[in-house]
Tab-separated table of C-alpha atoms and ligand atoms in Angstrom:
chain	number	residue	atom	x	y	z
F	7	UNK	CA	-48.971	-19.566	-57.836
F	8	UNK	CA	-47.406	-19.248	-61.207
F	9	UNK	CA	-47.623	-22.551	-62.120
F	10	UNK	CA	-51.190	-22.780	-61.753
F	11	UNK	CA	-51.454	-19.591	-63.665
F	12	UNK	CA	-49.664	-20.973	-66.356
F	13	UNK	CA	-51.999	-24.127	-65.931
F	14	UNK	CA	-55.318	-22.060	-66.279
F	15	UNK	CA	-54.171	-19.805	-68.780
F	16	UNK	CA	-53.039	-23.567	-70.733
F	17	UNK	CA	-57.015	-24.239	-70.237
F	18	UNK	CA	-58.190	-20.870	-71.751
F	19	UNK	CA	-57.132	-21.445	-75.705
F	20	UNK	CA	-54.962	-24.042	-77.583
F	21	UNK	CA	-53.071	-20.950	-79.331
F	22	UNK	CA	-52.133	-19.426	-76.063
F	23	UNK	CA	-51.154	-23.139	-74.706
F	24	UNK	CA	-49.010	-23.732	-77.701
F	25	UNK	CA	-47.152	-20.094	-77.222
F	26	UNK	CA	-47.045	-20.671	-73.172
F	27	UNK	CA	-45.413	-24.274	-73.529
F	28	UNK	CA	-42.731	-23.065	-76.493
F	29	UNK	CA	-41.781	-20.439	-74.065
F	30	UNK	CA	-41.345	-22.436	-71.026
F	31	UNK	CA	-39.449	-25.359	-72.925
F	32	UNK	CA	-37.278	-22.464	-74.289
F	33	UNK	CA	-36.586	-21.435	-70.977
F	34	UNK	CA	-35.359	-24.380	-69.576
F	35	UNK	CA	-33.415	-25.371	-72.609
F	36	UNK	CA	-31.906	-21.923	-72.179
F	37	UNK	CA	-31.029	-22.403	-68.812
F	38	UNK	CA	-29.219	-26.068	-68.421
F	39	UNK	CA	-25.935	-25.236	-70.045
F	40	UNK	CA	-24.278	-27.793	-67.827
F	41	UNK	CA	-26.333	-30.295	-69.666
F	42	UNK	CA	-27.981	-31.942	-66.664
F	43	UNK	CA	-31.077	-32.337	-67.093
F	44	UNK	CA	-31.242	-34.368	-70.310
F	45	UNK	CA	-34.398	-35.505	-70.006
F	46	UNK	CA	-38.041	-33.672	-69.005
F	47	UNK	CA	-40.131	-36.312	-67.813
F	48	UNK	CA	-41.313	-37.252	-64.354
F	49	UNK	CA	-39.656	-40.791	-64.923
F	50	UNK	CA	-40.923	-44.745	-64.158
F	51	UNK	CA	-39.898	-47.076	-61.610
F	52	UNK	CA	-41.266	-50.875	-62.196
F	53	UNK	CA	-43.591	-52.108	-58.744
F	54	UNK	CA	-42.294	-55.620	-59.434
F	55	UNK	CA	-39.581	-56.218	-56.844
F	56	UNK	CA	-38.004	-59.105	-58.546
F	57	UNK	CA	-37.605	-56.750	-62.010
F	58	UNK	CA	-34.004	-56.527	-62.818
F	59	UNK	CA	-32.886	-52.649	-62.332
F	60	UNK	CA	-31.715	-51.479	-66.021
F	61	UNK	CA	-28.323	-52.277	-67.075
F	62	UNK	CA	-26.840	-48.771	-67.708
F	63	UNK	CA	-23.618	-46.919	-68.527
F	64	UNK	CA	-22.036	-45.169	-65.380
F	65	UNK	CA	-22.888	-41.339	-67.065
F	66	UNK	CA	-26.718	-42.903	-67.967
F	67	UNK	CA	-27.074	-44.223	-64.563
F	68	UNK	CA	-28.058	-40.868	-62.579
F	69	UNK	CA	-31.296	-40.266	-65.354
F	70	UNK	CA	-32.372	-43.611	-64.378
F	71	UNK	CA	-35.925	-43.297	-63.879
F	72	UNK	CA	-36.530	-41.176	-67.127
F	73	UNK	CA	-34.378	-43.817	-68.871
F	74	UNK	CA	-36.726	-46.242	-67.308
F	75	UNK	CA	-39.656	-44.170	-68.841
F	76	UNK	CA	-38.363	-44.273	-72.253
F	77	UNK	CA	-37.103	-48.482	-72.141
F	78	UNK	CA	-40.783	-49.522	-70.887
F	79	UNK	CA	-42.758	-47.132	-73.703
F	80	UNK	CA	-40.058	-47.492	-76.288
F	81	UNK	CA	-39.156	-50.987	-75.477
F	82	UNK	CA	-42.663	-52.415	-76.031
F	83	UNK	CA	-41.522	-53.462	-79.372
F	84	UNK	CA	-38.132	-54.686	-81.113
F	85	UNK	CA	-36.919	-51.593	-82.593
F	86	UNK	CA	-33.578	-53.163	-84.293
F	87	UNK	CA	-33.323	-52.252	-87.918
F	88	UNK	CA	-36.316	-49.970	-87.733
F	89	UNK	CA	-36.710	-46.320	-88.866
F	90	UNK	CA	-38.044	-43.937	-85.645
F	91	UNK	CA	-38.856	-41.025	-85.348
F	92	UNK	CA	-39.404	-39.104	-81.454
F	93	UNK	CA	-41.835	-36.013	-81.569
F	94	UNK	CA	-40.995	-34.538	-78.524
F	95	UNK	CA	-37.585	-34.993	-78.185
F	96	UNK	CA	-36.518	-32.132	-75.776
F	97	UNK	CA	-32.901	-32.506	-74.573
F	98	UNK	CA	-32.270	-35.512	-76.811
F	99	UNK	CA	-31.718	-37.983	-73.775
F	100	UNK	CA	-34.156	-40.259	-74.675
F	101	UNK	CA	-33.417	-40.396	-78.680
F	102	UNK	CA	-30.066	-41.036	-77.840
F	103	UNK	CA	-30.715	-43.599	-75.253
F	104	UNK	CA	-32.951	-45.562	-77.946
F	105	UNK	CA	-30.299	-45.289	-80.544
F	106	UNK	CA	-28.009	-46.829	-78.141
F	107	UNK	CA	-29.528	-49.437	-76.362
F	108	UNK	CA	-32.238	-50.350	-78.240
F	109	UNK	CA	-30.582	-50.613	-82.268
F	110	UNK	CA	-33.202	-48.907	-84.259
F	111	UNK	CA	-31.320	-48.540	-87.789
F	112	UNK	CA	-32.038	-44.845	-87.337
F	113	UNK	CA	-33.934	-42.542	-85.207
F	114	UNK	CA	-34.566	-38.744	-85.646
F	115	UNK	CA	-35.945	-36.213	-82.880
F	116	UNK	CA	-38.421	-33.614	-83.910
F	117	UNK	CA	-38.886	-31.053	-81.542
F	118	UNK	CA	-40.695	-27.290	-81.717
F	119	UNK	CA	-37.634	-25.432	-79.608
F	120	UNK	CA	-35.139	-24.383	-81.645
F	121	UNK	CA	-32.581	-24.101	-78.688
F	122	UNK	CA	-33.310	-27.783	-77.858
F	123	UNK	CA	-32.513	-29.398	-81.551
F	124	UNK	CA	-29.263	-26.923	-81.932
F	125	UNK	CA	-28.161	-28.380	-78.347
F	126	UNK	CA	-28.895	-32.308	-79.567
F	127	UNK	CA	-27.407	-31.838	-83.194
F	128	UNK	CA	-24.093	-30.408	-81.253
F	129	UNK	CA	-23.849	-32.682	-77.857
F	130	UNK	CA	-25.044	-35.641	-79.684
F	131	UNK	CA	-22.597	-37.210	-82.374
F	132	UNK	CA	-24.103	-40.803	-82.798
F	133	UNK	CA	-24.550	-42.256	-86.368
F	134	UNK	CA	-27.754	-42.840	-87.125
F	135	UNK	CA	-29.392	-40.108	-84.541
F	136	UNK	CA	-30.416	-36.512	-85.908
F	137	UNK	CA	-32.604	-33.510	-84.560
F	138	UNK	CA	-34.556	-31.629	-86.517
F	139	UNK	CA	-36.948	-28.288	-85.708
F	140	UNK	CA	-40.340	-29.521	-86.583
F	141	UNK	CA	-44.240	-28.970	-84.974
F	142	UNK	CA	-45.874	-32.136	-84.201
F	143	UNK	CA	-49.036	-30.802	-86.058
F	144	UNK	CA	-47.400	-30.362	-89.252
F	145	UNK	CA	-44.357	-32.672	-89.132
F	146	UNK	CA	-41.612	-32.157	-91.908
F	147	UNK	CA	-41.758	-35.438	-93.444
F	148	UNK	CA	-42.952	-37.010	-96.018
F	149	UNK	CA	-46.148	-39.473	-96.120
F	150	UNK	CA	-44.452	-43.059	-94.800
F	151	UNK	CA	-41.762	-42.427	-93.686
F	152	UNK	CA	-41.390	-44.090	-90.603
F	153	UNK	CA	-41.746	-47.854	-89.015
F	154	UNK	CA	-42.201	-46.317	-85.317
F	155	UNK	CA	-43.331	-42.825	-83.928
F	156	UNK	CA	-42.546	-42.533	-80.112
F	157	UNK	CA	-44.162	-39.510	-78.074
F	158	UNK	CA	-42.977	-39.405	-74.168
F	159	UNK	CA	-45.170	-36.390	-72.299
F	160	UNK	CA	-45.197	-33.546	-75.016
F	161	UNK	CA	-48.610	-33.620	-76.178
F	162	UNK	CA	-50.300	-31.995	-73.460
F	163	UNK	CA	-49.043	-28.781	-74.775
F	164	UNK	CA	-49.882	-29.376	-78.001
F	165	UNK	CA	-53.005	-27.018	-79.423
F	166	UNK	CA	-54.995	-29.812	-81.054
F	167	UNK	CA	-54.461	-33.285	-80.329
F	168	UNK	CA	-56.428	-34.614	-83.814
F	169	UNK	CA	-54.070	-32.330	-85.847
F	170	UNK	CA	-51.141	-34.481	-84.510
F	171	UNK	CA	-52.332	-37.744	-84.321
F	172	UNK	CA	-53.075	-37.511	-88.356
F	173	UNK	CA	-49.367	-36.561	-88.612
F	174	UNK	CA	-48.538	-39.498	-86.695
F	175	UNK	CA	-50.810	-42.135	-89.093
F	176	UNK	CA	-49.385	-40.055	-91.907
F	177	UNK	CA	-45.761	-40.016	-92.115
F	178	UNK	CA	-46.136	-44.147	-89.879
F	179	UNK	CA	-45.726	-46.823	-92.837
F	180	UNK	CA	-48.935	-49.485	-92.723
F	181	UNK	CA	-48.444	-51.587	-90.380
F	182	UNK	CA	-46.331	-48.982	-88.589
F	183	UNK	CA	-46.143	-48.222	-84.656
F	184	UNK	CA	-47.210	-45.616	-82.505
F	185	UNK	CA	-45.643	-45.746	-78.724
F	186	UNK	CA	-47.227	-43.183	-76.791
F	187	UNK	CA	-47.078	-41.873	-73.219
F	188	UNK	CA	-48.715	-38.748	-71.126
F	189	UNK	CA	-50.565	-37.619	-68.596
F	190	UNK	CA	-53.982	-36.184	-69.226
F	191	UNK	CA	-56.955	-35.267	-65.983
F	192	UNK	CA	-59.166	-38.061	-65.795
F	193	UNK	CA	-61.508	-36.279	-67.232
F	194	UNK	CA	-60.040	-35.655	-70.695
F	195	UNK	CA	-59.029	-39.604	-70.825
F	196	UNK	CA	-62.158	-40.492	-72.534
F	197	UNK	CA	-61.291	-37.838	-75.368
F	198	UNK	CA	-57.973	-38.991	-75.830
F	199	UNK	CA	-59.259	-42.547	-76.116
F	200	UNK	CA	-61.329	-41.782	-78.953
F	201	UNK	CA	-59.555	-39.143	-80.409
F	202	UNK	CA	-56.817	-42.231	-80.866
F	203	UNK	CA	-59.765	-44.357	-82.268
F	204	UNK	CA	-60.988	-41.741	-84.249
F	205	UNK	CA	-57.404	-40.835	-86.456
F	206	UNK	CA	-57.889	-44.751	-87.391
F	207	UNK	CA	-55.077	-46.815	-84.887
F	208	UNK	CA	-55.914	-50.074	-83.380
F	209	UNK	CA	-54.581	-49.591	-79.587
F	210	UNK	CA	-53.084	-52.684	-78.482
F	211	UNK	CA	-52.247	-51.634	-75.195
F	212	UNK	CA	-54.013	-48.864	-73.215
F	213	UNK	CA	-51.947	-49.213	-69.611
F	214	UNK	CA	-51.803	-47.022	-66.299
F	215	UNK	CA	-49.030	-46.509	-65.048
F	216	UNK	CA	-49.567	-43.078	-62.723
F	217	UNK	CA	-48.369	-45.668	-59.594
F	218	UNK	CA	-45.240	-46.563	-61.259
F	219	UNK	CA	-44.496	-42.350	-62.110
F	220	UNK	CA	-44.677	-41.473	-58.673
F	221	UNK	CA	-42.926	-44.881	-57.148
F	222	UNK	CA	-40.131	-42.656	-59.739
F	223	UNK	CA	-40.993	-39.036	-58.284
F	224	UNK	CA	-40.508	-40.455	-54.926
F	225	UNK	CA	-36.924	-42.113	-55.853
F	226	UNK	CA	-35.753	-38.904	-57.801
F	227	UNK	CA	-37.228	-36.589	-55.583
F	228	UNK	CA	-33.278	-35.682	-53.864
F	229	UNK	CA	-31.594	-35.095	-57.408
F	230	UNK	CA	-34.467	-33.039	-58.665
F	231	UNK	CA	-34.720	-31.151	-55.778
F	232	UNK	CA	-31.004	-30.109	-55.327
F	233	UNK	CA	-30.807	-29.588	-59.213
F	234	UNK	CA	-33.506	-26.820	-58.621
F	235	UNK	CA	-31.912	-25.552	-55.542
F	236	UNK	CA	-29.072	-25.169	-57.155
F	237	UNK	CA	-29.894	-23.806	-60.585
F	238	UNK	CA	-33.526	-22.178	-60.060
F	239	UNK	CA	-33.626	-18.349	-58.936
F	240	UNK	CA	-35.440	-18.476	-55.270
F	241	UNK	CA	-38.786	-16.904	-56.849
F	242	UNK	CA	-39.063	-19.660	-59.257
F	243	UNK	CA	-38.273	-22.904	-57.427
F	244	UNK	CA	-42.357	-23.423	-56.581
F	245	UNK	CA	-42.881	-23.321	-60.390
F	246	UNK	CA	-40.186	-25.814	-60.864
F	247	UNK	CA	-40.788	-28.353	-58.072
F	248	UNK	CA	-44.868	-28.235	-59.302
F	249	UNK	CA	-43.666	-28.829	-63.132
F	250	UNK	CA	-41.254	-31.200	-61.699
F	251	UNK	CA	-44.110	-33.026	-59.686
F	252	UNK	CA	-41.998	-33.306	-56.778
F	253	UNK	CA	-43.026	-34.994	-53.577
F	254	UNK	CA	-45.680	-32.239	-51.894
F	255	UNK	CA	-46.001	-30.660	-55.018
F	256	UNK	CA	-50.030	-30.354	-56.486
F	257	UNK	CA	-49.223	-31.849	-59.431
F	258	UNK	CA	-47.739	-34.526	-57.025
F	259	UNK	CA	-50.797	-35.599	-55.336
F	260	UNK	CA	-53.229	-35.528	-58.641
F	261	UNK	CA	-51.262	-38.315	-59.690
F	262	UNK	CA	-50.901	-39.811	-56.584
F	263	UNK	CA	-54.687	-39.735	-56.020
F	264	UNK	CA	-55.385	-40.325	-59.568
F	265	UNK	CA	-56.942	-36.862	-60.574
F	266	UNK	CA	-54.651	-37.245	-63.449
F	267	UNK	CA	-53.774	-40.199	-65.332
F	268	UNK	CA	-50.748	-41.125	-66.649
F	269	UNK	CA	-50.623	-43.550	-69.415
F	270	UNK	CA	-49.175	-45.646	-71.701
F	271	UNK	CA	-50.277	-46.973	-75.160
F	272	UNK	CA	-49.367	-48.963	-77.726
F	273	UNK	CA	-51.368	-47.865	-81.420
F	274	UNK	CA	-51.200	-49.643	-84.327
F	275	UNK	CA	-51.264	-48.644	-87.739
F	276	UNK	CA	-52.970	-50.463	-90.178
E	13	SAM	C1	-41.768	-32.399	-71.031
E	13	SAM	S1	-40.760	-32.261	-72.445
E	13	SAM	C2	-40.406	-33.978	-72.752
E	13	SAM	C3	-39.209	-34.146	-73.616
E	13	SAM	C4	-38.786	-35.602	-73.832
E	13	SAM	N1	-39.828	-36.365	-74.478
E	13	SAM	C5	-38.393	-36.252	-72.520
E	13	SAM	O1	-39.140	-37.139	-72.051
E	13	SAM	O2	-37.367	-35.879	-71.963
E	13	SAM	C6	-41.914	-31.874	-73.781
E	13	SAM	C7	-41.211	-31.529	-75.109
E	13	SAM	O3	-42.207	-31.398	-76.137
E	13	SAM	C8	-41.846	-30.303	-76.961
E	13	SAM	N2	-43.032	-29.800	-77.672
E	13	SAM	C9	-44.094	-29.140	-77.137
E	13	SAM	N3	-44.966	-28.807	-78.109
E	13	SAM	C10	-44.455	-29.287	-79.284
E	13	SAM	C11	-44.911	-29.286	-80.630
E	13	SAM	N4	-46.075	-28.712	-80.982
E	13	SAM	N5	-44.146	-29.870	-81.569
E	13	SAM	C12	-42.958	-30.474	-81.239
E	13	SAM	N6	-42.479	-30.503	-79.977
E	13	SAM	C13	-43.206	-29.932	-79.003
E	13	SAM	C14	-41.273	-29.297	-75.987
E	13	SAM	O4	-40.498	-28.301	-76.629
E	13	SAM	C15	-40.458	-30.192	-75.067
E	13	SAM	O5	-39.151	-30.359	-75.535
């Protein structure tokens, strides 16, 4: 019930989303001080039987399927020796895993909770990785300033989509990457679409991959679940198991049955 208040009231102005989804990220930042949920996304789990499961560290292992998430949107193009930057970044998870395993020569995470970027400047000590407070409709930066912008499920909050997306062309150096993922009703897809033509990228890949998020929802359903049973106050588990789009959950079976969309693109930047 809460969550689909906080939904419609998302639907009723961009300001009021903007405020609604700062709060809420606040929130959770707030609340995981045993640093277990570094990562927010609903995760990705390849349909190809004969893929090769990820080759992760023992204390990366258990965030699998959001690792998997970041490797397949991140990983579309060799990062080594490039400057990225995340918008988005949340808990730092994903930053950190692409500084690790995928040898940008830097990458920075911009992200509009302050709670979240003092939590990944102090957990986080990796050369080369930094977090700074920034709103992905006026980014801190200046124009060029970066070979790769990655986004992983933050800009459905965001108040207006066009206002970002010139960010991202801006600060991107020509010939510069954009690797972009969220999940948008299937109604808005058509926007998006253009709204990505219209800021001036060529997309090079425009891919669904809602089957492969909830092959992952279905895989990390047990974690999730006893994370929120565990940590969530009784009143507020529904909230968390629809944001979570667990198994059962309505946010669940739009994906499932395709009344949202989630997918992946790869923009290029002339
Ligand atoms: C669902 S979380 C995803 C975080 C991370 N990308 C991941 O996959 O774990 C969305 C993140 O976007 C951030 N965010 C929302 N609106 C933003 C804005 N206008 N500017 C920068 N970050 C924003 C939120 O604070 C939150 O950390």
């Amino acid at each position: 019930m809460l969550a689909q208040l906080f939904d419609t009231a998302c639907l009723v102005s961009p300001t009021l989303r903007r405020f609604l989804m700062r709060k809420w990220f606040h929130y959770l930042s707030h609340s995981d001080k045993e640093v277990m949920m570094p990562f927010m996304n609903l995760g990705y789990a390849s349909l190809d039987p004969k893929e090769e499961p990820l080759a992760l560290l023992d204390h990366d292992a258990a965030h699998r399927y959001c690792i998997a998430l970041y490797h397949h949107v991140a990983g579309a193009i060799d990062l080594q020796g490039r400057e990225v930057l995340e918008v988005g970044s949340g808990r730092g998870g994903g930053a950190s895993y692409v500084m690790r395993y995928l040898h940008p020569k830097s990458v920075t995470g911009v992200d509009i909770v302050q709670k979240a970027v003092h939590f990944c400047n102090t957990f986080y000590q990796i050369d080369g990785l930094r977090f700074l407070l920034g709103d992905a409709e006026a980014l801190p930066f200046d124009d060029q300033s970066f070979d790769v912008v990655i986004n992983i499920e933050s800009s459905y909050g965001y108040g207006h989509i066009e206002r970002f997306l010139s960010e991202v062309l801006r600060v991107l150096r020509p010939g510069g990457s954009f690797l972009y993922a969220d999940y948008r009703r299937n109604e808005q897809l058509a926007a998006l679409r253009q709204h990505l033509l219209d800021a001036g990228f060529t997309m090079l890949v425009d891919e669904r991959i809602s089957d492969q998020v909830v092959k992952a929802l279905d895989l990390d359903q047990e974690r999730k679940s006893s994370l929120i049973e565990q940590k969530v106050p009784r009143w507020l588990r529904p909230s968390f198991h629809y944001f979570a789009a667990n198994p059962g959950s309505e946010m669940y079976q739009a994906l499932r049955c395709g009344a949202i969309d989630y997918r992946r693109f790869v923009l290029y930047r002339g």
